[in-house]
């Protein structure tokens, strides 16, 4: 099937913030085999960007170029050896649908990552993570195509440079790859992970001492649903800022000055809670017109209806300035800002 081309495309339904924006050209890819043709349809029409489910992007203006939207579907078992099973999903598959498919097939590892919005192709870019697990722990490899040359290649985990909410695909030349499909290495043996305090607490409250992967998935869904807004009902892109990572002396000084500040060891220092800092600035539930800070989770910015991307961005800057003034920390946005 050749890619679909739409000129002067409306992007409001294609971004979960539901902000109004237009793209000069939208090229929709439904079959992996059509990737080269889709790239050709984008070429020569200004800058190019790739869009999946639109759940991690904020359009602050129209996009004067081509947007390549990936809608390719398909998932399969690639190989199985003893306990270990390698599975593959096409980039346009819904992440949560994919996680549910793995669990239905008794393939374990991704249960803590239930209900994360977005598609499989975006998961390595951000190295999505939640409730004590990061995608990179179960990643096997990915297939990608160079947006400029059309050359295709496979990346293994070290080549992806995974870190907290980061990979090579967010930086420089490597951001010029279109991810076509991702493989994961899962297990037939359940190895439940519930160290994350909130998950542990919720399971204990339900009287579950030895949770199965399905019970973990259900518990994660319950926690997420209780405080993270459903983008279908209230526009948002999940966490708007990354949790800042600071060195040990700086963390000690901040924790001494602000008792109760949540903190976790991270690979390059100590991770602090952006939500907690925003909350302490009194901004939870704040609202400027239709741009708001969610009233149940301070790290989530929301569109109450008719906010434009620039309104959300203006509120984000107000939040960033308040946190900087009070804690001396500059928060970094998590979504891609256009
Ligand atoms: N907190 C507050 N006020 C709030 C919300 C939270 O003080 O309004 C405090 C909580 O009490 C807790 C701490 O902040 O001590 C952390 O909160 P939470 O467990 O909700 O996690 P988070 O750090 O805010 C991260 C991810 C989420 C992921 C959760 C659970 C980032 C940027 N965000 O949020 O991911 O679901 O942990 O693992 O790392 C996303 O990336 O879009 C996302 C939702």
Short mmCIF file of C-alpha atoms and ligand atoms in Angstrom, two decimals:
data_model
loop_
_atom_site.label_atom_id
_atom_site.label_comp_id
_atom_site.label_asym_id
_atom_site.label_seq_id
_atom_site.Cartn_x
_atom_site.Cartn_y
_atom_site.Cartn_z
CA UNK A 1 0.00 0.00 0.00
CA UNK A 2 1.59 3.35 -1.00
CA UNK A 3 1.89 5.98 1.74
CA UNK A 4 -1.00 8.42 2.11
CA UNK A 5 -0.10 12.07 1.49
CA UNK A 6 -2.13 14.93 2.98
CA UNK A 7 -1.25 18.57 2.29
CA UNK A 8 -1.83 21.26 4.95
CA UNK A 9 -2.74 18.59 7.48
CA UNK A 10 -4.57 19.22 10.73
CA UNK A 11 -2.51 17.82 13.64
CA UNK A 12 -4.96 18.36 16.49
CA UNK A 13 -6.13 14.73 16.56
CA UNK A 14 -2.57 13.53 16.05
CA UNK A 15 -1.08 14.92 19.28
CA UNK A 16 -2.31 13.85 22.72
CA UNK A 17 -2.05 17.44 24.03
CA UNK A 18 -4.82 18.09 21.47
CA UNK A 19 -3.36 21.49 20.61
CA UNK A 20 -4.12 23.01 17.22
CA UNK A 21 -1.30 22.90 14.64
CA UNK A 22 -0.89 22.15 10.96
CA UNK A 23 1.83 20.43 8.93
CA UNK A 24 2.62 21.54 5.39
CA UNK A 25 2.64 17.84 4.42
CA UNK A 26 1.70 14.67 6.27
CA UNK A 27 2.87 11.32 4.93
CA UNK A 28 1.31 8.25 6.56
CA UNK A 29 3.20 4.97 6.48
CA UNK A 30 1.04 1.86 6.94
CA UNK A 31 3.45 -0.86 5.81
CA UNK A 32 7.11 -1.18 6.67
CA UNK A 33 7.85 -2.15 3.06
CA UNK A 34 6.70 1.33 1.97
CA UNK A 35 9.29 3.18 4.11
CA UNK A 36 11.56 4.21 1.21
CA UNK A 37 8.57 5.46 -0.77
CA UNK A 38 7.37 7.43 2.26
CA UNK A 39 10.80 9.04 2.68
CA UNK A 40 10.77 10.02 -0.99
CA UNK A 41 7.33 11.61 -0.51
CA UNK A 42 8.75 13.73 2.32
CA UNK A 43 11.97 14.74 0.57
CA UNK A 44 12.12 18.23 -0.90
CA UNK A 45 9.28 19.51 1.25
CA UNK A 46 11.23 21.29 3.98
CA UNK A 47 12.36 19.80 7.29
CA UNK A 48 11.15 16.32 8.16
CA UNK A 49 10.00 14.90 11.46
CA UNK A 50 8.69 11.52 12.51
CA UNK A 51 5.49 11.18 14.49
CA UNK A 52 4.14 8.05 16.14
CA UNK A 53 1.15 8.29 18.46
CA UNK A 54 1.90 11.98 19.15
CA UNK A 55 1.99 11.30 22.88
CA UNK A 56 5.35 12.90 23.60
CA UNK A 57 5.34 16.07 21.53
CA UNK A 58 4.19 19.65 22.02
CA UNK A 59 3.48 21.66 18.88
CA UNK A 60 3.96 25.34 19.77
CA UNK A 61 3.51 26.33 16.11
CA UNK A 62 2.70 24.93 12.67
CA UNK A 63 5.30 22.66 11.12
CA UNK A 64 6.59 24.01 7.80
CA UNK A 65 7.77 20.69 6.46
CA UNK A 66 6.81 17.02 6.17
CA UNK A 67 5.68 14.87 9.02
CA UNK A 68 6.09 11.15 8.54
CA UNK A 69 3.50 9.37 10.63
CA UNK A 70 4.17 5.72 11.37
CA UNK A 71 1.15 3.41 11.63
CA UNK A 72 2.75 0.06 10.81
CA UNK A 73 1.33 -2.88 12.76
CA UNK A 74 2.40 -6.43 13.50
CA UNK A 75 3.99 -8.41 16.31
CA UNK A 76 5.48 -11.88 16.37
CA UNK A 77 7.73 -14.28 18.19
CA UNK A 78 11.12 -14.22 16.48
CA UNK A 79 12.88 -17.01 18.37
CA UNK A 80 12.63 -19.01 21.56
CA UNK A 81 15.42 -20.73 23.38
CA UNK A 82 14.63 -22.36 26.69
CA UNK A 83 13.28 -19.70 28.98
CA UNK A 84 14.09 -16.78 26.72
CA UNK A 85 11.82 -15.56 23.93
CA UNK A 86 12.63 -12.77 21.48
CA UNK A 87 9.55 -10.91 20.26
CA UNK A 88 9.25 -8.16 17.67
CA UNK A 89 6.70 -5.40 17.12
CA UNK A 90 6.38 -2.95 14.26
CA UNK A 91 6.91 0.69 15.18
CA UNK A 92 3.26 1.78 14.91
CA UNK A 93 1.92 -0.84 17.32
CA UNK A 94 0.38 0.61 20.46
CA UNK A 95 2.84 0.10 23.33
CA UNK A 96 0.17 -0.93 25.81
CA UNK A 97 -1.47 -3.28 23.30
CA UNK A 98 1.92 -4.88 22.77
CA UNK A 99 2.52 -5.27 26.52
CA UNK A 100 -0.89 -6.91 26.92
CA UNK A 101 -0.12 -9.26 24.00
CA UNK A 102 3.13 -10.35 25.68
CA UNK A 103 1.36 -11.03 28.97
CA UNK A 104 -1.47 -12.91 27.27
CA UNK A 105 1.23 -15.15 25.77
CA UNK A 106 2.82 -15.64 29.22
CA UNK A 107 5.95 -13.73 28.17
CA UNK A 108 7.18 -11.68 31.09
CA UNK A 109 9.25 -8.56 31.73
CA UNK A 110 7.20 -5.62 30.48
CA UNK A 111 4.37 -5.77 33.06
CA UNK A 112 5.57 -2.71 35.01
CA UNK A 113 5.39 -0.71 31.78
CA UNK A 114 1.64 -1.23 31.35
CA UNK A 115 -0.60 1.59 30.15
CA UNK A 116 2.20 3.89 28.96
CA UNK A 117 0.73 5.86 26.06
CA UNK A 118 2.50 5.90 22.71
CA UNK A 119 3.73 3.38 20.19
CA UNK A 120 6.46 0.76 20.17
CA UNK A 121 8.69 2.73 17.78
CA UNK A 122 8.96 5.61 20.24
CA UNK A 123 9.79 3.41 23.24
CA UNK A 124 13.57 3.20 22.63
CA UNK A 125 13.95 6.90 21.80
CA UNK A 126 12.83 7.86 25.29
CA UNK A 127 13.86 4.59 26.91
CA UNK A 128 10.43 4.62 28.54
CA UNK A 129 10.31 3.62 32.18
CA UNK A 130 7.92 3.32 35.07
CA UNK A 131 7.55 1.66 38.47
CA UNK A 132 11.17 0.60 38.77
CA UNK A 133 11.68 -0.81 35.25
CA UNK A 134 13.15 0.70 32.09
CA UNK A 135 12.50 -0.57 28.60
CA UNK A 136 16.23 -0.97 27.92
CA UNK A 137 16.41 -3.88 30.40
CA UNK A 138 14.34 -6.02 28.00
CA UNK A 139 15.52 -4.51 24.72
CA UNK A 140 17.17 -6.77 22.16
CA UNK A 141 17.65 -4.66 19.01
CA UNK A 142 15.86 -2.40 16.56
CA UNK A 143 15.68 -1.95 12.80
CA UNK A 144 15.86 1.61 11.49
CA UNK A 145 16.14 3.49 8.22
CA UNK A 146 18.24 6.61 7.69
CA UNK A 147 15.90 9.50 6.90
CA UNK A 148 18.50 11.12 4.63
CA UNK A 149 19.98 8.20 2.71
CA UNK A 150 17.32 5.47 3.02
CA UNK A 151 19.98 3.03 4.27
CA UNK A 152 18.62 0.42 6.67
CA UNK A 153 20.47 -1.05 9.67
CA UNK A 154 20.02 -2.89 12.95
CA UNK A 155 21.07 -1.33 16.29
CA UNK A 156 21.89 -3.47 19.32
CA UNK A 157 21.53 -2.12 22.88
CA UNK A 158 25.04 -0.61 23.32
CA UNK A 159 24.65 1.18 19.98
CA UNK A 160 21.45 2.82 21.27
CA UNK A 161 23.24 4.49 24.23
CA UNK A 162 20.31 4.09 26.62
CA UNK A 163 20.15 6.26 29.75
CA UNK A 164 17.34 7.71 31.88
CA UNK A 165 14.70 8.90 29.36
CA UNK A 166 17.46 9.11 26.77
CA UNK A 167 19.12 7.35 23.82
CA UNK A 168 21.29 8.28 20.85
CA UNK A 169 18.07 8.78 18.86
CA UNK A 170 17.44 12.05 20.71
CA UNK A 171 20.74 13.62 19.69
CA UNK A 172 22.56 14.94 16.64
CA UNK A 173 22.85 12.81 13.54
CA UNK A 174 21.36 9.73 15.22
CA UNK A 175 18.07 11.60 15.53
CA UNK A 176 17.88 11.15 11.74
CA UNK A 177 16.72 7.51 11.98
CA UNK A 178 13.21 6.26 11.50
CA UNK A 179 12.64 3.25 13.77
CA UNK A 180 10.78 0.52 11.89
CA UNK A 181 10.56 -2.30 14.42
CA UNK A 182 11.83 -3.23 17.87
CA UNK A 183 12.77 -6.61 19.37
CA UNK A 184 12.57 -7.47 23.06
CA UNK A 185 14.07 -10.34 25.02
CA UNK A 186 11.40 -11.66 27.39
CA UNK A 187 11.18 -14.57 29.75
CA UNK A 188 8.77 -17.46 30.25
CA UNK A 189 9.60 -17.32 33.95
CA UNK A 190 7.91 -14.62 36.01
CA UNK A 191 10.38 -12.43 37.91
CA UNK A 192 8.08 -9.88 39.54
CA UNK A 193 9.63 -6.51 40.33
CA UNK A 194 7.87 -4.45 42.95
CA UNK A 195 10.57 -2.46 44.76
CA UNK A 196 9.05 0.84 43.67
CA UNK A 197 7.53 2.16 46.91
CA UNK A 198 4.13 3.06 45.51
CA UNK A 199 3.72 -0.29 43.74
CA UNK A 200 4.84 -2.22 46.82
CA UNK A 201 2.45 -0.22 49.00
CA UNK A 202 -0.50 -0.72 46.68
CA UNK A 203 0.11 -4.49 46.45
CA UNK A 204 0.43 -4.72 50.25
CA UNK A 205 -2.86 -2.84 50.66
CA UNK A 206 -4.53 -5.39 48.38
CA UNK A 207 -3.04 -8.19 50.49
CA UNK A 208 -0.89 -9.54 47.63
CA UNK A 209 2.47 -10.77 48.96
CA UNK A 210 3.68 -12.71 45.89
CA UNK A 211 2.26 -10.91 42.85
CA UNK A 212 2.07 -12.56 39.44
CA UNK A 213 3.02 -10.45 36.39
CA UNK A 214 -0.71 -10.01 35.66
CA UNK A 215 -1.31 -8.72 39.18
CA UNK A 216 1.57 -6.28 38.78
CA UNK A 217 0.16 -5.08 35.46
CA UNK A 218 -3.30 -4.60 37.01
CA UNK A 219 -1.79 -2.72 39.96
CA UNK A 220 0.26 -0.43 37.68
CA UNK A 221 -2.86 0.28 35.62
CA UNK A 222 -4.78 1.13 38.81
CA UNK A 223 -2.05 3.50 40.06
CA UNK A 224 -1.62 5.21 36.71
CA UNK A 225 -5.37 5.59 36.21
CA UNK A 226 -5.80 7.09 39.66
CA UNK A 227 -3.45 10.01 39.07
CA UNK A 228 -2.39 10.34 35.45
CA UNK A 229 -5.04 11.88 33.18
CA UNK A 230 -6.33 9.84 30.24
CA UNK A 231 -5.26 11.79 27.11
CA UNK A 232 -8.56 10.81 25.46
CA UNK A 233 -10.35 12.89 28.11
CA UNK A 234 -7.80 15.59 29.04
CA UNK A 235 -4.99 16.56 26.68
CA UNK A 236 -1.50 15.82 28.07
CA UNK A 237 1.81 14.17 27.27
CA UNK A 238 2.55 12.41 30.57
CA UNK A 239 5.42 13.83 32.60
CA UNK A 240 6.29 17.21 31.14
CA UNK A 241 9.72 17.45 32.79
CA UNK A 242 12.44 14.89 33.44
CA UNK A 243 13.41 14.19 37.03
CA UNK A 244 16.71 16.07 37.50
CA UNK A 245 19.87 14.12 38.30
CA UNK A 246 22.41 15.97 40.47
CA UNK A 247 25.74 14.99 42.04
CA UNK A 248 25.88 13.68 45.62
CA UNK A 249 27.08 16.89 47.40
CA UNK A 250 24.40 18.96 45.66
CA UNK A 251 21.73 16.38 46.53
CA UNK A 252 22.84 16.35 50.19
CA UNK A 253 22.68 20.13 50.39
CA UNK A 254 19.18 20.21 48.86
CA UNK A 255 17.85 17.37 51.03
CA UNK A 256 19.26 19.07 54.18
CA UNK A 257 17.59 22.31 53.20
CA UNK A 258 14.30 20.64 52.14
CA UNK A 259 13.57 17.70 54.45
CA UNK A 260 11.30 15.11 52.88
CA UNK A 261 12.58 15.72 49.36
CA UNK A 262 12.21 12.35 47.56
CA UNK A 263 15.47 11.05 46.04
CA UNK A 264 16.74 7.87 44.40
CA UNK A 265 20.24 6.68 43.46
CA UNK A 266 20.78 7.02 39.69
CA UNK A 267 23.61 5.94 37.42
CA UNK A 268 25.23 9.39 37.33
CA UNK A 269 24.26 10.77 40.75
CA UNK A 270 21.02 11.24 42.66
CA UNK A 271 17.65 11.57 40.97
CA UNK A 272 15.29 14.12 42.53
CA UNK A 273 11.54 14.43 42.09
CA UNK A 274 10.46 17.21 39.74
CA UNK A 275 6.81 16.59 40.72
CA UNK A 276 7.57 17.15 44.41
CA UNK A 277 9.40 20.43 43.70
CA UNK A 278 6.60 21.74 41.47
CA UNK A 279 4.11 20.72 44.14
CA UNK A 280 6.12 22.56 46.84
CA UNK A 281 6.05 25.67 44.66
CA UNK A 282 2.27 25.55 45.08
CA UNK A 283 1.68 24.99 41.39
CA UNK A 284 -0.26 21.70 41.46
CA UNK A 285 -3.63 22.47 39.90
CA UNK A 286 -2.46 25.92 38.69
CA UNK A 287 -4.18 27.16 35.58
CA UNK A 288 -3.59 29.90 33.02
CA UNK A 289 -6.57 29.95 30.69
CA UNK A 290 -6.92 26.39 29.44
CA UNK A 291 -3.28 25.45 30.12
CA UNK A 292 -2.93 23.78 33.50
CA UNK A 293 -0.82 21.77 35.91
CA UNK A 294 -2.79 18.59 36.64
CA UNK A 295 -4.44 18.63 40.05
CA UNK A 296 -3.54 14.99 40.82
CA UNK A 297 0.05 14.98 39.53
CA UNK A 298 2.20 18.10 39.44
CA UNK A 299 4.54 16.79 36.72
CA UNK A 300 1.77 16.60 34.13
CA UNK A 301 0.70 19.66 32.17
CA UNK A 302 -2.78 19.50 30.69
CA UNK A 303 -4.94 21.15 28.07
CA UNK A 304 -8.35 21.86 29.61
CA UNK A 305 -9.83 22.44 26.16
CA UNK A 306 -8.72 25.27 23.96
CA UNK A 307 -5.10 25.85 25.03
CA UNK A 308 -2.63 26.35 22.21
CA UNK A 309 0.83 24.82 22.31
CA UNK A 310 2.35 28.22 23.06
CA UNK A 311 0.00 28.56 26.09
CA UNK A 312 1.19 25.20 27.46
CA UNK A 313 4.77 26.27 26.81
CA UNK A 314 4.27 29.60 28.62
CA UNK A 315 2.94 27.73 31.65
CA UNK A 316 5.87 25.29 31.45
CA UNK A 317 8.27 28.24 31.59
CA UNK A 318 6.46 29.62 34.63
CA UNK A 319 6.82 26.24 36.34
CA UNK A 320 10.49 26.01 35.37
CA UNK A 321 11.21 29.52 36.70
CA UNK A 322 9.43 28.85 40.00
CA UNK A 323 11.41 25.63 40.58
CA UNK A 324 14.63 27.37 39.61
CA UNK A 325 13.99 30.21 42.04
CA UNK A 326 13.13 27.97 44.95
CA UNK A 327 15.48 25.01 44.42
CA UNK A 328 18.17 26.34 42.05
CA UNK A 329 17.40 23.49 39.62
CA UNK A 330 16.60 23.98 35.94
CA UNK A 331 14.02 21.42 34.84
CA UNK A 332 14.34 19.95 31.36
CA UNK A 333 11.23 19.21 29.30
CA UNK A 334 10.64 15.55 28.57
CA UNK A 335 8.55 15.76 25.37
CA UNK A 336 9.86 16.97 22.04
CA UNK A 337 9.04 20.66 21.66
CA UNK A 338 8.29 21.79 18.09
N1 LIG B 1 4.81 13.80 44.08
C1 LIG B 1 4.45 14.98 44.68
N2 LIG B 1 3.42 15.69 44.11
C2 LIG B 1 2.77 15.26 43.00
C3 LIG B 1 3.16 14.06 42.40
C4 LIG B 1 4.19 13.33 42.98
O1 LIG B 1 5.02 15.39 45.68
O2 LIG B 1 1.87 15.97 42.55
C5 LIG B 1 5.90 13.02 44.68
C6 LIG B 1 5.41 11.63 45.09
O3 LIG B 1 4.93 11.64 46.39
C7 LIG B 1 6.66 10.79 44.95
C8 LIG B 1 7.46 11.50 43.88
O4 LIG B 1 6.89 12.78 43.70
O5 LIG B 1 7.41 10.82 46.13
C9 LIG B 1 7.50 10.74 42.58
O6 LIG B 1 6.18 10.63 42.04
P1 LIG B 1 5.77 9.42 41.06
O7 LIG B 1 5.99 8.11 41.72
O8 LIG B 1 4.41 9.69 40.54
O9 LIG B 1 6.83 9.47 39.89
P2 LIG B 1 7.44 10.67 39.00
O10 LIG B 1 8.89 10.74 39.32
O11 LIG B 1 6.68 11.91 39.12
C10 LIG B 1 8.13 9.05 37.08
C11 LIG B 1 8.04 9.01 35.61
C12 LIG B 1 6.63 8.59 35.18
C13 LIG B 1 6.34 7.21 35.77
C14 LIG B 1 6.49 7.29 37.29
C15 LIG B 1 6.34 5.94 37.96
C16 LIG B 1 9.63 10.67 34.80
C17 LIG B 1 9.83 12.01 34.19
N3 LIG B 1 8.36 10.31 35.05
O12 LIG B 1 7.25 10.07 37.54
O13 LIG B 1 6.62 8.49 33.78
O14 LIG B 1 5.06 6.77 35.43
O15 LIG B 1 7.81 7.79 37.63
O16 LIG B 1 7.49 5.19 37.72
O17 LIG B 1 10.61 9.96 35.05
C18 LIG B 1 6.21 9.78 31.80
O18 LIG B 1 7.41 9.70 31.56
O19 LIG B 1 5.43 10.39 31.04
C19 LIG B 1 5.68 9.20 33.03
C20 LIG B 1 4.41 9.36 33.40
#
